[in-house]
Short mmCIF file of C-alpha atoms in Angstrom, two decimals:
data_model
loop_
_atom_site.label_atom_id
_atom_site.label_comp_id
_atom_site.label_asym_id
_atom_site.label_seq_id
_atom_site.Cartn_x
_atom_site.Cartn_y
_atom_site.Cartn_z
CA UNK A 1 -87.47 20.33 -19.82
CA UNK A 2 -88.16 19.09 -16.29
CA UNK A 3 -91.80 18.98 -15.24
CA UNK A 4 -93.01 18.23 -11.73
CA UNK A 5 -96.55 17.09 -10.99
CA UNK A 6 -98.18 16.77 -7.59
CA UNK A 7 -101.27 14.71 -6.92
CA UNK A 8 -103.72 15.38 -5.42
CA UNK A 9 -104.03 19.15 -5.77
CA UNK A 10 -106.03 19.26 -2.55
CA UNK A 11 -106.65 16.83 0.27
CA UNK A 12 -108.88 17.04 3.33
CA UNK A 13 -108.51 14.48 6.13
CA UNK A 14 -109.65 14.06 9.74
CA UNK A 15 -107.12 14.53 12.51
CA UNK A 16 -105.08 11.44 13.30
CA UNK A 17 -105.13 9.97 9.83
CA UNK A 18 -101.95 8.86 8.07
CA UNK A 19 -101.61 10.28 4.57
CA UNK A 20 -99.44 10.22 1.47
CA UNK A 21 -98.68 13.05 -0.92
CA UNK A 22 -97.34 12.22 -4.35
CA UNK A 23 -94.81 13.92 -6.59
CA UNK A 24 -93.63 12.85 -10.04
CA UNK A 25 -90.97 14.32 -12.30
CA UNK A 26 -90.15 13.74 -15.96
CA UNK A 27 -86.33 13.88 -16.00
CA UNK A 28 -84.62 11.43 -13.67
CA UNK A 29 -81.26 13.23 -13.94
CA UNK A 30 -81.66 15.08 -10.65
CA UNK A 31 -79.25 16.09 -7.91
CA UNK A 32 -81.83 15.99 -5.17
CA UNK A 33 -85.52 16.36 -4.32
CA UNK A 34 -86.82 18.62 -1.60
CA UNK A 35 -90.20 18.80 0.12
CA UNK A 36 -91.37 22.16 1.41
CA UNK A 37 -94.28 23.43 3.42
CA UNK A 38 -95.88 26.81 2.75
CA UNK A 39 -98.39 28.48 5.03
CA UNK A 40 -100.75 31.05 3.47
CA UNK A 41 -98.92 34.20 2.42
CA UNK A 42 -95.64 32.97 3.84
CA UNK A 43 -92.32 31.70 2.56
CA UNK A 44 -91.25 28.09 2.19
CA UNK A 45 -90.07 25.89 5.03
CA UNK A 46 -87.80 23.02 4.03
CA UNK A 47 -89.09 19.71 5.43
CA UNK A 48 -86.88 17.04 3.92
CA UNK A 49 -84.15 16.81 1.30
CA UNK A 50 -83.31 13.54 -0.40
CA UNK A 51 -80.09 13.32 -2.39
CA UNK A 52 -80.22 11.44 -5.69
CA UNK A 53 -78.25 8.55 -4.17
CA UNK A 54 -80.69 8.14 -1.26
CA UNK A 55 -84.00 6.28 -1.11
CA UNK A 56 -85.66 7.98 1.86
CA UNK A 57 -85.38 10.54 4.62
CA UNK A 58 -87.24 10.80 7.90
CA UNK A 59 -87.93 13.66 10.25
CA UNK A 60 -90.33 13.12 13.12
CA UNK A 61 -93.74 12.19 11.71
CA UNK A 62 -92.58 12.81 8.14
CA UNK A 63 -91.02 10.27 5.79
CA UNK A 64 -90.09 11.01 2.20
CA UNK A 65 -89.09 8.41 -0.36
CA UNK A 66 -87.45 8.76 -3.73
CA UNK A 67 -87.53 6.39 -6.69
CA UNK A 68 -85.36 8.19 -9.21
CA UNK A 69 -85.71 5.59 -11.95
CA UNK A 70 -89.48 5.89 -12.03
CA UNK A 71 -89.47 9.64 -11.37
CA UNK A 72 -91.53 9.46 -8.20
CA UNK A 73 -91.42 10.66 -4.62
CA UNK A 74 -93.89 10.36 -1.78
CA UNK A 75 -94.26 12.30 1.44
CA UNK A 76 -95.83 10.27 4.22
CA UNK A 77 -97.30 12.14 7.18
CA UNK A 78 -98.16 10.03 10.20
CA UNK A 79 -100.89 10.85 12.70
CA UNK A 80 -101.84 14.13 11.04
CA UNK A 81 -102.66 17.19 13.16
CA UNK A 82 -104.56 20.42 12.39
CA UNK A 83 -101.21 22.24 12.53
CA UNK A 84 -100.10 20.23 9.50
CA UNK A 85 -102.61 22.15 7.37
CA UNK A 86 -100.61 23.94 4.67
CA UNK A 87 -99.55 23.64 1.04
CA UNK A 88 -96.86 21.03 0.47
CA UNK A 89 -94.51 21.59 -2.43
CA UNK A 90 -92.13 19.17 -4.07
CA UNK A 91 -89.08 20.49 -5.94
CA UNK A 92 -86.29 18.81 -7.86
CA UNK A 93 -82.85 20.16 -8.59
CA UNK A 94 -81.09 19.03 -11.74
CA UNK A 95 -79.81 19.85 -15.19
CA UNK A 96 -77.00 22.18 -16.18
CA UNK A 97 -77.93 24.71 -13.53
CA UNK A 98 -78.90 24.35 -9.92
CA UNK A 99 -82.38 25.77 -10.09
CA UNK A 100 -85.29 24.13 -8.34
CA UNK A 101 -88.26 23.08 -10.46
CA UNK A 102 -91.41 23.07 -8.38
CA UNK A 103 -94.71 21.26 -8.57
CA UNK A 104 -97.92 23.24 -8.10
CA UNK A 105 -98.36 21.82 -4.60
CA UNK A 106 -100.92 19.89 -2.59
CA UNK A 107 -103.19 21.90 -0.30
CA UNK A 108 -103.66 19.82 2.84
CA UNK A 109 -106.43 20.48 5.34
CA UNK A 110 -106.50 18.46 8.56
CA UNK A 111 -109.86 18.77 10.31
CA UNK A 112 -110.09 18.57 14.12
CA UNK B 1 -78.34 31.56 13.14
CA UNK B 2 -80.63 34.13 11.60
CA UNK B 3 -82.65 32.99 8.62
CA UNK B 4 -83.05 34.55 5.21
CA UNK B 5 -84.53 38.02 5.42
CA UNK B 6 -86.31 39.96 2.70
CA UNK B 7 -87.28 43.60 2.60
CA UNK B 8 -89.73 45.08 2.18
CA UNK B 9 -92.40 42.52 2.98
CA UNK B 10 -95.09 44.32 1.04
CA UNK B 11 -95.00 46.76 -1.87
CA UNK B 12 -97.65 48.50 -3.92
CA UNK B 13 -96.58 50.08 -7.20
CA UNK B 14 -98.27 51.33 -10.35
CA UNK B 15 -97.69 50.23 -13.91
CA UNK B 16 -94.54 51.63 -15.48
CA UNK B 17 -92.71 52.14 -12.21
CA UNK B 18 -89.67 50.19 -11.16
CA UNK B 19 -89.00 48.36 -7.91
CA UNK B 20 -86.02 46.99 -6.00
CA UNK B 21 -86.29 44.07 -3.60
CA UNK B 22 -83.61 43.06 -1.15
CA UNK B 23 -82.50 39.70 0.25
CA UNK B 24 -80.01 38.97 3.02
CA UNK B 25 -78.89 35.31 3.03
CA UNK B 26 -78.00 33.13 5.97
CA UNK B 27 -74.53 33.97 7.25
CA UNK B 28 -71.91 31.98 5.34
CA UNK B 29 -74.15 31.28 2.37
CA UNK B 30 -72.76 32.49 -0.94
CA UNK B 31 -75.58 31.57 -3.29
CA UNK B 32 -78.81 33.53 -3.58
CA UNK B 33 -81.64 32.50 -5.89
CA UNK B 34 -84.82 34.38 -6.71
CA UNK B 35 -88.22 32.91 -7.51
CA UNK B 36 -91.56 34.36 -8.55
CA UNK B 37 -94.74 32.76 -7.22
CA UNK B 38 -98.13 33.41 -8.81
CA UNK B 39 -101.40 31.48 -8.46
CA UNK B 40 -101.40 30.56 -12.16
CA UNK B 41 -97.75 29.69 -12.80
CA UNK B 42 -96.67 28.54 -9.36
CA UNK B 43 -93.03 28.99 -8.40
CA UNK B 44 -90.70 29.93 -11.23
CA UNK B 45 -86.95 30.42 -11.11
CA UNK B 46 -85.70 33.91 -11.95
CA UNK B 47 -81.92 33.79 -11.44
CA UNK B 48 -79.13 32.72 -9.12
CA UNK B 49 -76.12 34.68 -7.94
CA UNK B 50 -72.95 33.19 -6.53
CA UNK B 51 -69.95 35.22 -5.40
CA UNK B 52 -71.32 38.39 -7.04
CA UNK B 53 -71.82 36.70 -10.43
CA UNK B 54 -75.03 35.59 -12.06
CA UNK B 55 -74.59 31.84 -12.37
CA UNK B 56 -77.98 30.86 -13.76
CA UNK B 57 -80.97 32.56 -15.31
CA UNK B 58 -84.57 31.56 -15.88
CA UNK B 59 -86.89 32.51 -18.71
CA UNK B 60 -87.90 36.00 -17.73
CA UNK B 61 -87.65 39.22 -19.78
CA UNK B 62 -84.75 41.62 -19.37
CA UNK B 63 -86.92 43.88 -17.19
CA UNK B 64 -85.99 41.52 -14.38
CA UNK B 65 -82.43 41.94 -13.21
CA UNK B 66 -80.40 41.42 -10.11
CA UNK B 67 -77.06 41.76 -8.47
CA UNK B 68 -75.14 40.46 -5.52
CA UNK B 69 -72.80 42.35 -3.24
CA UNK B 70 -69.55 41.24 -1.66
CA UNK B 71 -71.37 40.40 1.60
CA UNK B 72 -73.66 38.04 -0.41
CA UNK B 73 -76.69 40.28 0.00
CA UNK B 74 -78.69 40.42 -3.20
CA UNK B 75 -81.10 42.82 -4.83
CA UNK B 76 -83.63 42.19 -7.54
CA UNK B 77 -84.92 44.95 -9.78
CA UNK B 78 -87.99 45.00 -11.97
CA UNK B 79 -88.32 47.90 -14.38
CA UNK B 80 -91.40 49.11 -16.26
CA UNK B 81 -93.78 47.17 -14.04
CA UNK B 82 -96.73 45.35 -15.59
CA UNK B 83 -99.90 44.10 -13.91
CA UNK B 84 -98.69 40.54 -14.44
CA UNK B 85 -95.66 41.20 -12.25
CA UNK B 86 -97.89 41.11 -9.19
CA UNK B 87 -96.59 38.12 -7.26
CA UNK B 88 -94.81 36.86 -4.18
CA UNK B 89 -91.07 37.12 -4.78
CA UNK B 90 -89.05 34.62 -2.81
CA UNK B 91 -85.36 34.53 -2.24
CA UNK B 92 -83.43 31.43 -1.21
CA UNK B 93 -79.90 31.04 0.04
CA UNK B 94 -77.52 28.10 0.12
CA UNK B 95 -73.83 27.39 0.49
CA UNK B 96 -73.61 27.14 -3.29
CA UNK B 97 -71.38 24.09 -3.43
CA UNK B 98 -70.93 22.51 -6.83
CA UNK B 99 -72.81 19.30 -7.51
CA UNK B 100 -76.18 20.76 -6.55
CA UNK B 101 -76.44 18.94 -3.23
CA UNK B 102 -77.19 21.95 -1.06
CA UNK B 103 -80.41 22.59 0.79
CA UNK B 104 -82.00 25.89 -0.14
CA UNK B 105 -83.48 28.00 2.62
CA UNK B 106 -86.22 30.44 1.73
CA UNK B 107 -87.07 33.85 3.08
CA UNK B 108 -90.62 35.03 3.90
CA UNK B 109 -91.00 36.75 0.53
CA UNK B 110 -91.95 40.19 -0.72
CA UNK B 111 -95.54 40.59 -1.84
CA UNK B 112 -95.59 42.96 -4.83
CA UNK B 113 -98.88 44.38 -6.04
CA UNK B 114 -98.93 46.35 -9.30
CA UNK B 115 -101.95 48.58 -9.84
#
């Protein structure tokens, strides 16, 4: 059974700092890994999707990497801003069905 | 292109009642998945529908059911509501291509409160 773990559970940083969020998964037989952002009480916004054959994806100040063999992914946020404050969720898709298995998320607070 | 829409956004029900939630996917998307989000369990997969057929199912009791219509719109039904069913219910749509490479796009969710 796939399990996804995100560390840390919460992170508070000053504005402008670069930061890394971590995600690990137990079964390396995945189709892809997706990072999402969730604002309080809202739905999920897809940030980056990395296919199993890829090593990284970039979008603006965000960079996500994938090391399938070790079961790890990182989300790097450059020059953080208060508007980046949200919960960041990592999810992997794999197995005999196409469901996403989610981590519990990292609650990020960027202080002005 | 319009995003995934869910109705209603908020619902309050009492134990024993039943509820129906609706999801309209992005135009052209044929797959709709449903997830339950609670503070304790996080996001858990309920089921996925593709071309009006349930393609995958999570580990939820039979009180949770769904269906998909020919226009890809989907409904989720929960019967005999329990307090523990209080959650944010999220729907996600994708093209549904085989191989699992699609990006899933989520709606804003329906917040269900069971009293």
